[in-house]
Short mmCIF file of C-alpha atoms and ligand atoms in Angstrom, two decimals:
data_model
loop_
_atom_site.label_atom_id
_atom_site.label_comp_id
_atom_site.label_asym_id
_atom_site.label_seq_id
_atom_site.Cartn_x
_atom_site.Cartn_y
_atom_site.Cartn_z
CA GLY W 242 5.24 -35.35 -6.82
CA GLY W 243 2.70 -32.80 -7.98
CA SER W 244 -0.09 -34.48 -6.09
CA ARG W 245 1.83 -33.77 -2.90
CA LEU W 246 1.49 -30.04 -3.62
CA ARG W 247 -2.16 -30.40 -4.50
CA GLU W 248 -2.89 -32.34 -1.31
CA LEU W 249 -1.19 -29.64 0.70
CA TRP W 250 -3.20 -26.90 -1.00
CA ARG W 251 -6.45 -28.84 -0.78
CA SER W 252 -6.13 -29.37 2.94
CA ALA W 253 -5.79 -25.62 3.50
CA SER W 254 -8.29 -23.85 5.71
CA ALA W 255 -8.88 -20.21 6.61
CA GLY W 256 -6.42 -20.21 9.51
CA SER W 257 -3.87 -22.44 7.81
CA PRO W 258 -3.14 -21.74 4.15
CA ASN W 259 -0.77 -24.73 3.97
CA SER W 260 2.03 -23.07 2.10
CA ALA W 261 4.46 -25.16 0.12
CA VAL W 262 8.04 -24.12 0.84
CA ALA W 263 10.31 -24.61 -2.16
CA CYS W 264 14.00 -24.73 -3.00
CA TRP W 265 15.37 -23.24 -6.23
CA LEU W 266 18.28 -24.72 -8.17
CA HIS W 267 20.57 -22.60 -10.28
CA CYS W 268 23.45 -25.06 -10.27
CA ALA W 269 23.46 -27.81 -12.89
CA ASP W 270 24.68 -30.45 -10.51
CA GLU W 271 23.26 -33.63 -9.01
CA LEU W 272 25.09 -33.50 -5.69
CA THR W 273 23.73 -30.04 -4.94
CA ILE W 274 20.16 -31.22 -5.19
CA GLU W 275 20.98 -34.41 -3.28
CA VAL W 276 22.32 -32.32 -0.42
CA LEU W 277 19.31 -30.00 -0.41
CA ALA W 278 16.95 -32.97 -0.71
CA GLN W 279 17.88 -33.76 2.90
CA LEU W 280 15.90 -30.72 4.04
CA ASP W 281 12.73 -32.13 2.51
CA TYR W 282 11.29 -29.01 0.89
CA ASP W 283 7.80 -29.49 -0.52
CA ALA W 284 9.14 -28.74 -3.99
CA TYR W 285 12.39 -28.30 -5.89
CA VAL W 286 12.56 -26.09 -8.97
CA MET W 287 15.17 -26.54 -11.67
CA ASP W 288 15.70 -23.19 -13.33
CA LEU W 289 16.17 -23.53 -17.07
CA GLN W 290 15.83 -19.82 -17.65
CA HIS W 291 18.59 -18.43 -15.46
CA GLY W 292 20.33 -21.51 -14.09
CA THR W 293 23.25 -23.31 -15.70
CA ALA W 294 21.46 -26.60 -16.46
CA ASP W 295 20.33 -27.50 -19.95
CA GLY W 296 17.42 -29.87 -20.49
CA LEU W 297 19.35 -33.11 -20.25
CA GLN W 298 21.09 -32.01 -17.07
CA ALA W 299 17.80 -30.96 -15.50
CA ILE W 300 16.54 -34.48 -16.17
CA ARG W 301 19.63 -35.93 -14.47
CA GLN W 302 18.92 -33.73 -11.47
CA LEU W 303 15.32 -34.90 -11.51
CA ARG W 304 16.51 -38.50 -11.29
CA ALA W 305 18.86 -37.66 -8.45
CA LEU W 306 16.06 -35.96 -6.54
CA GLN W 307 13.56 -38.73 -7.11
CA ALA W 308 16.02 -41.33 -5.86
CA MET W 309 16.09 -39.60 -2.48
CA SER W 310 12.85 -37.77 -2.07
CA SER W 311 9.15 -37.72 -2.83
CA SER W 312 9.00 -33.94 -3.06
CA ALA W 313 7.54 -32.30 -6.14
CA ALA W 314 10.00 -31.56 -8.94
CA LEU W 315 9.17 -28.57 -11.10
CA VAL W 316 10.96 -26.83 -13.94
CA ARG W 317 11.05 -23.12 -14.56
CA LEU W 318 11.04 -23.06 -18.35
CA ALA W 319 13.33 -20.81 -20.34
CA GLU W 320 10.28 -19.62 -22.24
CA LEU W 321 6.77 -20.62 -23.15
CA SER W 322 7.27 -23.54 -25.52
CA ALA W 323 4.86 -26.44 -25.90
CA SER W 324 7.61 -28.80 -27.03
CA GLU W 325 9.71 -27.97 -23.95
CA VAL W 326 6.75 -28.46 -21.64
CA GLY W 327 6.09 -31.86 -23.22
CA ARG W 328 9.70 -32.90 -22.92
CA TYR W 329 9.88 -32.17 -19.18
CA LEU W 330 6.55 -33.73 -18.37
CA ASP W 331 7.56 -36.80 -20.41
CA ALA W 332 10.72 -37.02 -18.31
CA GLY W 333 8.66 -37.04 -15.11
CA PHE W 334 8.57 -33.48 -13.81
CA SER W 335 5.33 -32.89 -12.00
CA GLY W 336 4.81 -29.29 -12.95
CA VAL W 337 6.00 -26.26 -14.84
CA ILE W 338 6.56 -22.63 -14.00
CA CYS W 339 6.44 -20.41 -17.08
CA PRO W 340 8.23 -17.04 -17.06
CA MET W 341 6.80 -13.80 -18.42
CA VAL W 342 3.16 -14.74 -18.83
CA ASN W 343 1.71 -11.46 -20.06
CA THR W 344 -1.58 -12.42 -21.66
CA LYS W 345 -4.46 -14.82 -21.20
CA ALA W 346 -3.54 -16.41 -24.55
CA GLN W 347 -0.12 -17.30 -23.12
CA ALA W 348 -1.66 -18.75 -19.95
CA ASP W 349 -4.05 -20.80 -22.09
CA ALA W 350 -1.14 -22.05 -24.20
CA LEU W 351 0.70 -23.14 -21.05
CA VAL W 352 -2.29 -25.14 -19.85
CA ALA W 353 -2.90 -26.63 -23.32
CA ALA W 354 0.73 -27.78 -23.49
CA CYS W 355 0.18 -29.77 -20.26
CA ARG W 356 -3.03 -31.55 -21.26
CA TYR W 357 -3.88 -34.15 -23.85
CA ALA W 358 -6.67 -33.66 -26.38
CA PRO W 359 -9.50 -32.88 -26.26
CA GLN W 360 -8.62 -30.63 -23.24
CA GLY W 361 -5.25 -29.61 -24.63
CA GLU W 362 -2.55 -30.16 -27.20
CA ARG W 363 0.15 -32.22 -25.49
CA SER W 364 1.63 -34.86 -27.75
CA TRP W 365 1.64 -38.42 -26.44
CA GLY W 366 4.94 -39.93 -25.29
CA PRO W 367 5.44 -40.03 -21.50
CA THR W 368 8.65 -42.01 -21.91
CA ARG W 369 10.09 -41.86 -18.40
CA ALA W 370 7.11 -40.40 -16.53
CA MET W 371 5.16 -43.64 -16.98
CA LEU W 372 8.00 -45.77 -15.67
CA LYS W 373 8.41 -43.55 -12.64
CA GLU W 374 4.71 -43.76 -11.83
CA ARG W 375 4.62 -47.49 -12.62
CA VAL W 376 1.38 -47.09 -14.48
CA SER W 377 -0.02 -48.40 -17.76
CA LEU W 378 -0.67 -46.10 -20.69
CA LYS W 379 -4.26 -45.96 -19.60
CA GLY W 380 -3.29 -45.29 -16.00
CA TYR W 381 -1.01 -42.44 -17.04
CA ALA W 382 -3.70 -40.92 -19.24
CA GLN W 383 -6.06 -41.08 -16.28
CA GLN W 384 -3.55 -39.38 -13.98
CA MET W 385 -3.16 -36.60 -16.52
CA ARG W 386 -6.90 -36.04 -16.66
CA ASP W 387 -7.44 -36.14 -12.91
CA PRO W 388 -7.37 -32.63 -11.40
CA ARG W 389 -5.64 -34.11 -8.33
CA THR W 390 -2.71 -35.60 -10.21
CA ARG W 391 -2.27 -33.68 -13.46
CA PRO W 392 0.74 -31.35 -13.86
CA VAL W 393 0.92 -28.24 -11.74
CA THR W 394 0.96 -25.05 -13.83
CA LEU W 395 2.17 -21.75 -12.46
CA ALA W 396 2.23 -18.62 -14.64
CA MET W 397 4.82 -16.03 -13.70
CA ILE W 398 3.51 -12.52 -13.31
CA GLU W 399 6.54 -10.31 -13.56
CA THR W 400 5.83 -7.47 -15.98
CA ARG W 401 3.66 -4.38 -16.10
CA GLN W 402 1.75 -6.02 -18.95
CA GLY W 403 1.14 -9.22 -17.00
CA LEU W 404 -0.07 -7.15 -14.07
CA GLY W 405 -2.44 -5.19 -16.32
CA ASN W 406 -3.82 -8.37 -17.87
CA LEU W 407 -4.02 -10.25 -14.58
CA PRO W 408 -7.83 -10.36 -14.27
CA ASP W 409 -7.95 -11.92 -17.72
CA ILE W 410 -5.01 -14.27 -17.06
CA LEU W 411 -6.77 -15.52 -13.92
CA THR W 412 -9.71 -16.75 -15.97
CA SER W 413 -7.37 -19.35 -17.53
CA GLU W 414 -7.04 -22.81 -16.01
CA VAL W 415 -3.55 -22.36 -14.59
CA ASP W 416 -3.30 -23.57 -11.00
CA GLY W 417 -1.84 -20.30 -9.93
CA VAL W 418 0.46 -17.38 -10.44
CA PHE W 419 4.03 -17.06 -9.31
CA ILE W 420 5.49 -13.62 -8.71
CA GLY W 421 9.00 -12.83 -9.95
CA PRO W 422 9.91 -9.81 -7.82
CA MET W 423 13.12 -9.06 -9.71
CA ASP W 424 11.59 -8.67 -13.13
CA LEU W 425 8.43 -7.14 -11.69
CA SER W 426 10.37 -4.40 -9.92
CA CYS W 427 12.42 -3.80 -13.09
CA SER W 428 9.31 -3.57 -15.20
CA LEU W 429 7.69 -1.13 -12.75
CA ASP W 430 10.83 1.01 -12.90
CA GLU W 431 11.32 0.71 -9.15
CA GLU W 432 14.34 2.29 -7.47
CA GLY W 433 15.68 -0.99 -6.06
CA LEU W 434 15.23 -4.58 -7.23
CA GLY W 435 13.08 -7.02 -5.29
CA THR W 436 9.98 -6.98 -3.14
CA ALA W 437 10.68 -3.93 -1.00
CA GLY W 438 9.85 -0.92 -3.20
CA PRO W 439 6.45 0.79 -2.88
CA LYS W 440 5.25 0.08 -6.43
CA THR W 441 6.32 -3.55 -6.26
CA SER W 442 4.85 -4.25 -2.85
CA LYS W 443 1.57 -2.69 -3.94
CA ALA W 444 1.61 -4.86 -7.08
CA ILE W 445 2.33 -7.98 -5.00
CA ALA W 446 -0.64 -7.25 -2.73
CA ARG W 447 -2.87 -6.73 -5.76
CA ILE W 448 -1.74 -9.96 -7.43
CA LYS W 449 -2.43 -11.87 -4.25
CA ALA W 450 -5.87 -10.35 -3.71
CA LEU W 451 -7.02 -10.91 -7.30
CA ALA W 452 -5.62 -14.45 -7.49
CA HIS W 453 -7.19 -15.51 -4.20
CA ARG W 454 -10.53 -14.02 -5.21
CA GLN W 455 -10.33 -16.29 -8.26
CA GLY W 456 -9.41 -19.35 -6.16
CA LYS W 457 -5.87 -19.57 -7.53
CA VAL W 458 -2.64 -20.41 -5.77
CA VAL W 459 -0.20 -17.54 -5.34
CA GLY W 460 3.54 -18.01 -5.13
CA ILE W 461 6.53 -15.76 -4.73
CA TYR W 462 10.29 -15.96 -5.01
CA VAL W 463 12.26 -14.73 -1.98
CA SER W 464 15.46 -15.88 -0.34
CA ASP W 465 15.50 -15.26 3.39
CA ARG W 466 13.65 -16.57 6.41
CA SER W 467 11.85 -13.39 7.38
CA SER W 468 10.44 -12.82 3.88
CA THR W 469 9.48 -16.49 3.69
CA GLU W 470 7.64 -16.29 7.00
CA HIS W 471 6.06 -13.00 5.99
CA TYR W 472 4.56 -14.38 2.78
CA ILE W 473 3.46 -17.61 4.46
CA SER W 474 1.65 -15.55 7.07
CA LYS W 475 -0.01 -13.59 4.23
CA GLY W 476 -1.40 -16.82 2.78
CA PHE W 477 0.95 -17.34 -0.17
CA GLN W 478 0.77 -21.06 -0.99
CA PHE W 479 4.09 -21.48 -2.80
CA VAL W 480 7.07 -19.69 -1.32
CA VAL W 481 10.53 -20.22 -2.76
CA SER W 482 12.74 -19.65 0.26
CA ALA W 483 16.07 -21.24 -0.57
CA HIS W 484 18.50 -21.11 -3.46
CA ASP W 485 21.46 -23.38 -3.94
CA LYS W 486 23.73 -20.46 -4.85
CA VAL W 487 22.74 -18.31 -1.89
CA ALA W 488 22.89 -21.26 0.53
CA LEU W 489 26.35 -22.24 -0.66
CA MET W 490 27.68 -18.74 -0.15
CA ALA W 491 26.05 -18.34 3.28
CA GLY W 492 27.39 -21.73 4.38
CA ALA W 493 30.94 -20.94 3.28
CA MET W 494 30.85 -17.52 4.90
CA SER W 495 29.69 -18.97 8.20
CA SER W 496 33.01 -20.78 8.62
CA LEU W 497 35.33 -18.21 7.10
CA PRO W 498 38.00 -17.17 9.64
CA ARG W 499 37.43 -13.60 10.77
CA THR W 500 40.80 -12.62 9.34
CA CYS W 501 39.50 -13.43 5.87
CA LEU W 502 36.26 -11.44 6.22
CA ARG W 503 36.19 -8.55 3.81
C1 3PY B 264 12.20 -12.86 -10.88
O1 3PY B 264 12.24 -12.46 -9.71
O2 3PY B 264 12.10 -12.12 -11.87
C2 3PY B 264 12.26 -14.27 -11.14
O3 3PY B 264 12.07 -14.68 -12.26
C3 3PY B 264 12.63 -15.21 -10.04
O4 3PY B 264 13.67 -16.00 -10.53
MG1 MG B 265 12.03 -13.28 -13.74
#
């Protein structure tokens, strides 16, 4: 799972940033993820902030994915909550994306929630994760300490405050930052939502430059091929390119008889 992302990132070189291409799930449904699993994205993200799944359903989707695929399964949390982080890691998710990380203290709390003492504050109880990995208690504890196999942590930078505190946030031990262009453009009071506006695109370039200077992974959320290719070519290592909801609509529209096109 998560180690697949880390291997990809580790094998990156100057000419080849080895970007992970990810698929985002808004729909709380197992079949949807089973269909999209066929395309073998590097990672699948279950969105507990804006999707329709609750925690139990996200775990059902995780099982469905893992039955068909060895891709990384991540959750986008509804909010920064150590108990939620623990619950999803215990279920076998290999990483977490935390929305609205605005301060270094929040980034530190995210990392602490993913690590056992003395490095962090995660409570012991990897109920399903251990079964999935087929490891002993000791083996699991080792995996969680090993920088190659421990959970992937991505802090979302999507507010003016997060942008202002970015140099500080980047001194935390998160693996990287993940840009939410919708909230970021809102927060910057941009004319239109998304990546295109001048303030937002400048902010995106700044986030990337600062994060890469600090040796962190940078990710971004887009939803079309040209933006995906653009950010891959710019060296972004985690690009969300597909969404179940968008894909479903595009697929249906592609077969709609012309007489029904509005
Ligand atoms: C944003 O663009 O604000 C996101 O959180 C992506 O879902
Ligand atoms: Mg957002």
